[in-house]
Short mmCIF file of C-alpha atoms and ligand atoms in Angstrom, two decimals:
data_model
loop_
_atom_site.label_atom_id
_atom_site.label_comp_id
_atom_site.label_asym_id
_atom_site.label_seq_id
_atom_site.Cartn_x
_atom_site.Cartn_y
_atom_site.Cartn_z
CA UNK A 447 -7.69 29.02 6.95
CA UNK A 448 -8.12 25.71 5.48
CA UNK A 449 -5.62 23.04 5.29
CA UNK A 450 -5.42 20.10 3.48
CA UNK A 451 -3.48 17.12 4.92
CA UNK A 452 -2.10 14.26 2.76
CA UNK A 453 -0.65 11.03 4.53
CA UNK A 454 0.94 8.21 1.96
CA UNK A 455 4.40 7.19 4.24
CA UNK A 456 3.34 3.70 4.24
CA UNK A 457 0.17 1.24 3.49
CA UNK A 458 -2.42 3.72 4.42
CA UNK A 459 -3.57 6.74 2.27
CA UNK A 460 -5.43 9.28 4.29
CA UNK A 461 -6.76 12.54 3.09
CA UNK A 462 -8.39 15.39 5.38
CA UNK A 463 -9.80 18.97 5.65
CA UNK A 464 -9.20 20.79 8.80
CA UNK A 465 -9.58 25.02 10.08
CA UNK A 466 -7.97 26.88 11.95
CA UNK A 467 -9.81 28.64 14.80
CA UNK A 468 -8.61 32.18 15.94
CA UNK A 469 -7.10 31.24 19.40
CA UNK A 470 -8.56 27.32 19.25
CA UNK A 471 -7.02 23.93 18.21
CA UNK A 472 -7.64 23.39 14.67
CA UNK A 473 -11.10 21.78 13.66
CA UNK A 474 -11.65 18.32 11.75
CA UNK A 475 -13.87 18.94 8.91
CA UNK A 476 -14.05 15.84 7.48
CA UNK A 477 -11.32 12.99 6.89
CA UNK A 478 -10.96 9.61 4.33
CA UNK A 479 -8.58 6.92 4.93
CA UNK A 480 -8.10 4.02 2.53
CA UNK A 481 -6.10 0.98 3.98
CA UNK A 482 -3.98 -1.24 1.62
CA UNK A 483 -3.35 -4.14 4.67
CA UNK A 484 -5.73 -6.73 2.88
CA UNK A 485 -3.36 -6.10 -0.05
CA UNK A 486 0.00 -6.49 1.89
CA UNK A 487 -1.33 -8.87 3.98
CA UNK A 488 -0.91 -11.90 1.10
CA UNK A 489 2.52 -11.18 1.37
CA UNK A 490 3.23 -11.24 4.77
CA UNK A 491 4.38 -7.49 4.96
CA UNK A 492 4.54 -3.81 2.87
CA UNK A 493 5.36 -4.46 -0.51
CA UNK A 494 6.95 -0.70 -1.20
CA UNK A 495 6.07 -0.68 -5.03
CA UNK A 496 2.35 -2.51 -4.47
CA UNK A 497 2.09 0.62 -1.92
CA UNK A 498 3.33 3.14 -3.84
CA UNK A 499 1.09 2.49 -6.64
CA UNK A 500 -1.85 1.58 -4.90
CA UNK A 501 -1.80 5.43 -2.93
CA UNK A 502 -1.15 6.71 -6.99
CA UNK A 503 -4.73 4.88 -7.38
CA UNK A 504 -6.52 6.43 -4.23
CA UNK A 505 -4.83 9.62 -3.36
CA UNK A 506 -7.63 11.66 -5.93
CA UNK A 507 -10.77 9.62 -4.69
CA UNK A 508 -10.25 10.05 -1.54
CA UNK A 509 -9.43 13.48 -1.49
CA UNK A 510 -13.09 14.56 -3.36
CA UNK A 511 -14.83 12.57 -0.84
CA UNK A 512 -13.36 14.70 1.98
CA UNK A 513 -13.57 18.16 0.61
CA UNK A 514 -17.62 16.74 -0.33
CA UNK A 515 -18.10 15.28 3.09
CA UNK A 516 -16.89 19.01 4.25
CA UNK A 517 -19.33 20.77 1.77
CA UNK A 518 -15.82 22.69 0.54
CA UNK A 519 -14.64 22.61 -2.95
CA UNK A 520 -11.09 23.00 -4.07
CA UNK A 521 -11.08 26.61 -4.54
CA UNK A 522 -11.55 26.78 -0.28
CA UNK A 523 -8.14 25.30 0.03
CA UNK A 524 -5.46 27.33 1.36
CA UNK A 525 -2.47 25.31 2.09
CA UNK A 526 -1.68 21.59 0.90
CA UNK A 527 0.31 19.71 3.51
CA UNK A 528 1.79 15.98 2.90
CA UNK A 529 3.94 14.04 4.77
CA UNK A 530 7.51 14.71 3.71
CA UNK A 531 9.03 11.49 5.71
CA UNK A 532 9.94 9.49 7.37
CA UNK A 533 8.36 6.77 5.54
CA UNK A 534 9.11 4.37 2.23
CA UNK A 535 10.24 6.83 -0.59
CA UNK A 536 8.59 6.20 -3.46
CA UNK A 537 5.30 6.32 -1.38
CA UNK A 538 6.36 9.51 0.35
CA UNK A 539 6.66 10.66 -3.46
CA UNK A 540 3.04 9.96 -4.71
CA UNK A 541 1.53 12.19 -1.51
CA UNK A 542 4.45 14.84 -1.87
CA UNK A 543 3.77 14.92 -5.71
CA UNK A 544 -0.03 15.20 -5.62
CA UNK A 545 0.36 17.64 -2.94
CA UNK A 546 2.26 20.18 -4.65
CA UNK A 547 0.86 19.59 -8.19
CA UNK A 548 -2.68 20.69 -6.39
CA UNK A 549 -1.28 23.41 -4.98
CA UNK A 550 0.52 24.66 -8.16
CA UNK A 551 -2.80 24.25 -9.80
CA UNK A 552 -4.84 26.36 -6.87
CA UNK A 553 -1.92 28.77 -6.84
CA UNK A 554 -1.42 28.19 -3.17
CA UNK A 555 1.33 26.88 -0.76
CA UNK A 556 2.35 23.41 -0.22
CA UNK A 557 3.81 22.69 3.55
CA UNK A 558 6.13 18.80 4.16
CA UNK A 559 5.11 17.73 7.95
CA UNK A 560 7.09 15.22 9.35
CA UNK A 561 5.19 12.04 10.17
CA UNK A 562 5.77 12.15 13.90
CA UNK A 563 5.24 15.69 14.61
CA UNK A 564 1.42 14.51 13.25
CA UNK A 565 1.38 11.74 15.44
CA UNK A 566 2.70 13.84 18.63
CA UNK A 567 0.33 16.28 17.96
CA UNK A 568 -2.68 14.27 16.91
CA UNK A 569 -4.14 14.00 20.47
CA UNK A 570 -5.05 17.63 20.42
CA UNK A 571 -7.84 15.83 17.42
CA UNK A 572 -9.44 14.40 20.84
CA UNK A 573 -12.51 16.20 22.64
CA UNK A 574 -10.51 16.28 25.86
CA UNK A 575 -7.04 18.14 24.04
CA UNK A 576 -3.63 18.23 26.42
CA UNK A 577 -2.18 21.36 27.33
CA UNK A 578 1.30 21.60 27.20
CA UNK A 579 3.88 20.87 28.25
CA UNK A 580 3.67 17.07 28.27
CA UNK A 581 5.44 13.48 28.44
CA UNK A 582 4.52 11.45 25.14
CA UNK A 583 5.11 8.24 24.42
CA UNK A 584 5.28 7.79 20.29
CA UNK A 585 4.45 4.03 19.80
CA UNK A 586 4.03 3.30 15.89
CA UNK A 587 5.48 0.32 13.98
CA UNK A 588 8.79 2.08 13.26
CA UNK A 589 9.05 4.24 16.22
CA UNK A 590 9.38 3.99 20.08
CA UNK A 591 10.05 7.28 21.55
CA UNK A 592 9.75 9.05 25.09
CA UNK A 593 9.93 12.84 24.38
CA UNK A 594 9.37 16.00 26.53
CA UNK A 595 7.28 18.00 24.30
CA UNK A 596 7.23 22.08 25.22
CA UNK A 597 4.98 23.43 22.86
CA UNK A 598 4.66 23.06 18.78
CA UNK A 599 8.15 22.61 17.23
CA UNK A 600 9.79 22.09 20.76
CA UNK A 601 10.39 18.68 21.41
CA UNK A 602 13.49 16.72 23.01
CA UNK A 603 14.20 13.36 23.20
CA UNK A 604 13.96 11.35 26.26
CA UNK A 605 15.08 7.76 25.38
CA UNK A 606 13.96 5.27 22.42
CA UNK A 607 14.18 1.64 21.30
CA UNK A 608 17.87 0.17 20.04
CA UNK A 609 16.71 -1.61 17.94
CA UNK A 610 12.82 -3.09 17.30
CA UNK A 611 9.71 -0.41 17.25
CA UNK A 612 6.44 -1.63 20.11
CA UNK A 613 4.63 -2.53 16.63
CA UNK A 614 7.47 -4.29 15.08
CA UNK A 615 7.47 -6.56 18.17
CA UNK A 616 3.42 -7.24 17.96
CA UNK A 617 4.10 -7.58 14.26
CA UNK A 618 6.60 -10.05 14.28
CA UNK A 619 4.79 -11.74 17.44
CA UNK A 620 1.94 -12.20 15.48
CA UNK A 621 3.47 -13.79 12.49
CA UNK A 622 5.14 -16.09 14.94
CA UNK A 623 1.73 -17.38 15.98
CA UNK A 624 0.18 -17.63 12.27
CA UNK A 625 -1.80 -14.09 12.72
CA UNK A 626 -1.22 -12.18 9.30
CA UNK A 627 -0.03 -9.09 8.98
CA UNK A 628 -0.54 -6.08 10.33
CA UNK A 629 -0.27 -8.49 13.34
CA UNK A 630 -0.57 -5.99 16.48
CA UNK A 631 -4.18 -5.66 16.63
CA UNK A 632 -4.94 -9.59 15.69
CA UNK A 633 -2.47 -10.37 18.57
CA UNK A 634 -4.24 -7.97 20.71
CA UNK A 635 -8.03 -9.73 20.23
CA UNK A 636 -6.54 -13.16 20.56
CA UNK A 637 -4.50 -12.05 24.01
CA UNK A 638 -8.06 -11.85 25.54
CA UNK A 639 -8.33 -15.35 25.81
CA UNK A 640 -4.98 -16.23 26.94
CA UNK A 641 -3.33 -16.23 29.86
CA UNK A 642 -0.93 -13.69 30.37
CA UNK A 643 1.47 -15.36 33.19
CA UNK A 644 1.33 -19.05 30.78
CA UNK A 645 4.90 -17.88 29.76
CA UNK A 646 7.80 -15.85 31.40
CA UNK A 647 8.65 -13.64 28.43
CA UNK A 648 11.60 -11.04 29.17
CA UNK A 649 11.44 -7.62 29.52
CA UNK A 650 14.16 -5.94 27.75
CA UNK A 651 15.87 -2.51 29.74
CA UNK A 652 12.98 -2.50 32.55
CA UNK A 653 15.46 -1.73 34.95
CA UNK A 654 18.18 -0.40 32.52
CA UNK A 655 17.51 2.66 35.00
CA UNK A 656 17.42 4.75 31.46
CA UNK A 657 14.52 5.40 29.24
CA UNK A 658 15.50 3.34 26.39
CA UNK A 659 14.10 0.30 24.97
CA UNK A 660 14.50 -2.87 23.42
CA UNK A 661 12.35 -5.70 21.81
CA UNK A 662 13.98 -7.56 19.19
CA UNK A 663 15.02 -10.41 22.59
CA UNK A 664 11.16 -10.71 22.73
CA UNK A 665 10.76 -11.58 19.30
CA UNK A 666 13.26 -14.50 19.47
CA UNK A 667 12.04 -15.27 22.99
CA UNK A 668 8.60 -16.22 21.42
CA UNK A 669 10.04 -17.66 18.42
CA UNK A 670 11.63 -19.98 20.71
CA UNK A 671 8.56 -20.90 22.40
CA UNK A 672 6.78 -21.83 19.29
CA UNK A 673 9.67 -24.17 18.51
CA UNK A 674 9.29 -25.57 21.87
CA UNK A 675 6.21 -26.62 21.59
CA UNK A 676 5.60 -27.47 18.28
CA UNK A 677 2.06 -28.04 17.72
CA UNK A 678 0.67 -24.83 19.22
CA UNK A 679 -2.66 -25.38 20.06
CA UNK A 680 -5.35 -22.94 20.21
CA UNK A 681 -4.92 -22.25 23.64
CA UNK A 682 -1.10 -21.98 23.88
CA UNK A 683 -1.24 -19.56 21.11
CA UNK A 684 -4.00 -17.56 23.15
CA UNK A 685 -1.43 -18.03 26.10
CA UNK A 686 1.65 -17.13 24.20
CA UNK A 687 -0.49 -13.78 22.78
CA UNK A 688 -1.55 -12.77 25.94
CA UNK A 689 1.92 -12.96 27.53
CA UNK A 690 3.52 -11.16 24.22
CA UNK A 691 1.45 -8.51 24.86
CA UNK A 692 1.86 -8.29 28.61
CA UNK A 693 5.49 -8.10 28.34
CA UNK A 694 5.33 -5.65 25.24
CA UNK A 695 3.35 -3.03 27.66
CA UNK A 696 5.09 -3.78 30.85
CA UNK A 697 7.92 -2.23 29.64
CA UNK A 698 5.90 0.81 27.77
CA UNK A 699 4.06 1.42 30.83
CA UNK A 700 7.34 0.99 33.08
CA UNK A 701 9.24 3.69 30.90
CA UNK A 702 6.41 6.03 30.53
CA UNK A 703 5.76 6.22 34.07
CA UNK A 704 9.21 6.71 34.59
CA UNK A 705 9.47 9.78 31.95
CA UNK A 706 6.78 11.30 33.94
CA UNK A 707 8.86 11.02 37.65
CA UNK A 708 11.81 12.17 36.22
CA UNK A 709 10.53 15.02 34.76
CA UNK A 710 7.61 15.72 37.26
CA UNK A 711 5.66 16.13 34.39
CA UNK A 712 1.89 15.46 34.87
CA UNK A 713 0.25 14.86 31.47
CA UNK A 714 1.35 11.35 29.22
CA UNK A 715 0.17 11.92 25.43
CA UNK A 716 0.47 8.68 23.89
CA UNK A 717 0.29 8.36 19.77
CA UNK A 718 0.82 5.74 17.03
CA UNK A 719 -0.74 3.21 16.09
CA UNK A 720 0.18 0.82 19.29
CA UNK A 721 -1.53 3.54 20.99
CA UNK A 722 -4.44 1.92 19.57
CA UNK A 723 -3.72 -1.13 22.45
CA UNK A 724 -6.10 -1.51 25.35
CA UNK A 725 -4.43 -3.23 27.60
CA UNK A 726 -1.60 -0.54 27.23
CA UNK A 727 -4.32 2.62 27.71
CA UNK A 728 -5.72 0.75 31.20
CA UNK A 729 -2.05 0.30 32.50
CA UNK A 730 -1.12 3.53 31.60
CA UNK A 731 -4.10 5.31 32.98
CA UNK A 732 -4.30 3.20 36.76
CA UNK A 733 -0.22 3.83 36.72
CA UNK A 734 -0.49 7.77 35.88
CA UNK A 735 -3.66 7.98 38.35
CA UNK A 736 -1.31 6.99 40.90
CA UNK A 737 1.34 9.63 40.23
CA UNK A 738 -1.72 11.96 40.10
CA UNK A 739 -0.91 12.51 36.46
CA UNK A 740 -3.78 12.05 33.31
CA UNK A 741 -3.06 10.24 29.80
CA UNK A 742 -4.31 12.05 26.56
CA UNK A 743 -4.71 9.69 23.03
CA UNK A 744 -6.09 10.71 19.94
CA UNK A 745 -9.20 9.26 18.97
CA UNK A 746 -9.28 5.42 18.69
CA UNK A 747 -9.53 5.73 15.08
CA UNK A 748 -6.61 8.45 14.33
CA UNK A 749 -4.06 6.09 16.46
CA UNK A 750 -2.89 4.63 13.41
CA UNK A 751 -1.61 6.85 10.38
CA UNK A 752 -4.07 8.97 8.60
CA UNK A 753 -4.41 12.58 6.99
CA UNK A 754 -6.07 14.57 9.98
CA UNK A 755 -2.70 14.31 12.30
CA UNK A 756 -0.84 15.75 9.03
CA UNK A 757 -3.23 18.48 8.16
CA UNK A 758 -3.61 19.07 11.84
CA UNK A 759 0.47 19.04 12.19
CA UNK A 760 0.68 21.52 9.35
CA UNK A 761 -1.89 23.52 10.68
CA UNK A 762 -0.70 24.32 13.89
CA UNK A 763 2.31 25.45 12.76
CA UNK A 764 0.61 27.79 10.54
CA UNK A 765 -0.75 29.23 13.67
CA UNK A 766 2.86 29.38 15.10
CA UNK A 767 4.46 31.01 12.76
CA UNK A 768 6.97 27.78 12.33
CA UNK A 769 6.37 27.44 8.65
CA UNK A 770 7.48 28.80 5.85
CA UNK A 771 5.13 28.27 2.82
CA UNK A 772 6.34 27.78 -0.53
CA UNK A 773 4.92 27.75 -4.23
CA UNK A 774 7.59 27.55 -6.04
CA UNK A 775 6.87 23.88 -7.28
CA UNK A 776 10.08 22.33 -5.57
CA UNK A 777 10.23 19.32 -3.19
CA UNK A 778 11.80 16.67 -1.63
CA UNK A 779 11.11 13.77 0.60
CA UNK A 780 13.12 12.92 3.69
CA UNK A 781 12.48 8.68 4.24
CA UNK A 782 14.85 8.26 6.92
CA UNK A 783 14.16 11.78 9.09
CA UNK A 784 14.91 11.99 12.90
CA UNK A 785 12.48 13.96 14.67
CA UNK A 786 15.40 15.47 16.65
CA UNK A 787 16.31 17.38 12.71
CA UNK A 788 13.62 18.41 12.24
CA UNK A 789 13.97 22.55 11.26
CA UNK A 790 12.15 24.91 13.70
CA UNK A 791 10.97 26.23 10.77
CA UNK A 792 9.64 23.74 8.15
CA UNK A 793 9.23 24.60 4.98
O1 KG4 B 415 1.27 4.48 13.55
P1 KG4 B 415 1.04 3.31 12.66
O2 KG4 B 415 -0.27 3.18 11.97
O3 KG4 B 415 2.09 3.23 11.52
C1 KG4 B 415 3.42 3.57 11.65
O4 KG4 B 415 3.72 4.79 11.54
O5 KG4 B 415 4.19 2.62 11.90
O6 KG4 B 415 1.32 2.01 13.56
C2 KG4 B 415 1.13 0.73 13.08
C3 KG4 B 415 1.54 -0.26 14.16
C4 KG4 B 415 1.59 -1.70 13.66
O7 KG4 B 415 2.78 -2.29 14.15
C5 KG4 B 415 0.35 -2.33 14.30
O8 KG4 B 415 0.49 -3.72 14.52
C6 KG4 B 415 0.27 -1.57 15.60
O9 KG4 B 415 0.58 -0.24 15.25
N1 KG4 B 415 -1.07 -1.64 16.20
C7 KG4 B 415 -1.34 -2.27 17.37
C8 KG4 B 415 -2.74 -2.13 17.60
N2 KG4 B 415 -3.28 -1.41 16.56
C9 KG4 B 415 -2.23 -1.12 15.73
N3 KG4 B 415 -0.54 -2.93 18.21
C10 KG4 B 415 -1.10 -3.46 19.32
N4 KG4 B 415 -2.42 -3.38 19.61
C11 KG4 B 415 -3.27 -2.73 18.79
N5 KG4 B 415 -4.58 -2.65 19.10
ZN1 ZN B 416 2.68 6.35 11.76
#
């Protein structure tokens, strides 16, 4: 069976073709991402209606190239997935549209995944695929979770942030020190020349004994800083990155270790796009080592949001008989959706 998988819940639009394999994880046959950041990034930040309209423009494009790149046509489609939420609405609504207009057209089913489901689940895109049950930390730019994850569909809720996501902090870090948005990765690079002990940053909840977090103190911690010392220089802001960052994955690292003691788990899946962090993967990794424990991450490349981890998503709950397909033309969006309401079945 072939799925398609449409993402549009924020500034990317990503479009892929995956199969299911009798028994297997489902295969990648070919994926297109198109990212609007050089767009937002004038502005400092998503513009909702710029993204909306910009995934109206790319949504078709991109979804030819894949099914070329996969030598399939239309007609070898057999289920449409999109992103139902959470996400901005009116760009939940041009994916969710297309989706089920194309599958009206191809007479076949249209299936709404739920944005972090595709994330959880996206390391099993990876050569080296977890088995479950696992520990995974969900780092995006609106989310930071700790869940116990049991199989597809079964997932509880460890502990999350009160208030800022990981990203949001690197995000609003980074615009702190002049980096642009998306900030996280820009932040990252410029950490490498910095020194990461230049500043005593806090670390919110390390020893809250709970799995919880919080960065929005880190955020005004560094805004402080920058007042502080006025004229940043190139080095201080190297400094100030590199200790942003340490702080940042302290506390991820701290947590997610923690998860996996608690639970005596012994496999950490980490997904979203702070996944994408390096300094975070090698902390992770030497810290799980020690507990005799191995970390799992999607690809570098499907860290951040994209259509593989939807069609992927939707895909293996095909397999699991947790979906229940629908033609009937009728859809909704869900932009503020917690993973913990999510229906076993989705429809
Ligand atoms: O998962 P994602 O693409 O979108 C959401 O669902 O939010 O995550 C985007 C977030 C942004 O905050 C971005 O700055 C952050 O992931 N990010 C990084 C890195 N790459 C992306 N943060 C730190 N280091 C990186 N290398
Ligand atoms: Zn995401």
């Amino acid at each position: 069976m072939k799925v398609l998988g449409i993402e549009s819940s924020c500034d990317e639009t990503g479009v892929a073709l995956v199969e299911t394999r009798p028994g297997g994880v489902p295969r990648l046959l070919a994926e297109a991402l198109h990212s609007q950041a050089d767009m937002h990034g004038a502005y400092g930040g998503v513009v909702p209606e710029l993204a909306s309209r910009d995934h109206i423009r790319r949504v078709l494009p991109l979804a030819r190239r894949v099914l070329a790149d996969a030598g399939s046509t239309v007609a070898d489609i057999d289920v449409v997935a999109y992103t139902r939420g959470p996400g901005l609405a009116g760009a939940l609504l041009v994916g969710a549209g297309v989706a089920v207009a194309l599958a009206a057209a191809l007479g076949k089913p249209a299936l709404g995944v739920h944005h972090l489901e595709g994330h959880l689940l996206s390391p099993f895109l990876a050569d080296h695929a977890p088995e479950f049950p696992f520990i995974a930390l969900l780092v995006s730019g609106g989310h930071t979770q700790l869940m116990r994850v049991e199989g597809v569909g079964r997932y509880e809720l460890l502990g999350e942030t009160i208030d800022d996501a990981a990203g949001e902090a690197f995000d609003k870090s980074a615009k702190l020190l002049g980096l642009g948005y998306p900030g996280g990765p820009a932040l990252a690079r410029l950490a490498d020349f910095g020194n990461a002990d230049a500043f005593a940053l806090p670390r919110p909840l390390l020893h809250s004994g709970d799995l919880d977090f919080s960065f929005a103190g880190l955020k005004t911690a560094v805004m402080t800083q920058v007042k502080k010392l006025g004229n940043v220089c190139e080095q201080e802001r190297a400094d100030l990155a590199a200790s942003t960052q340490a702080a940042i994955v302290d506390v991820l690292v701290a947590k997610s270790l923690k998860a996996l003691k608690q639970t005596g788990a012994k496999r950490l899946v980490v997904a979203g796009g702070v996944g994408a962090n390096l300094r975070l993967r090698e902390r992770l990794d030497a810290g799980a080592a020690k507990l005799k424990a191995r970390v799992f991450y999607p690809p570098l490349a499907l860290c951040t949001d994209n259509g593989a981890m939807i069609a992927l998503a939707a895909a293996l709950r095909l397999q699991h008989g947790l979906a229940a397909l629908h033609e009937d033309g009728a859809f909704d969006v869900r932009p503020r959706w917690p993973l913990a309401e999510l229906e076993p079945e989705t429809r």
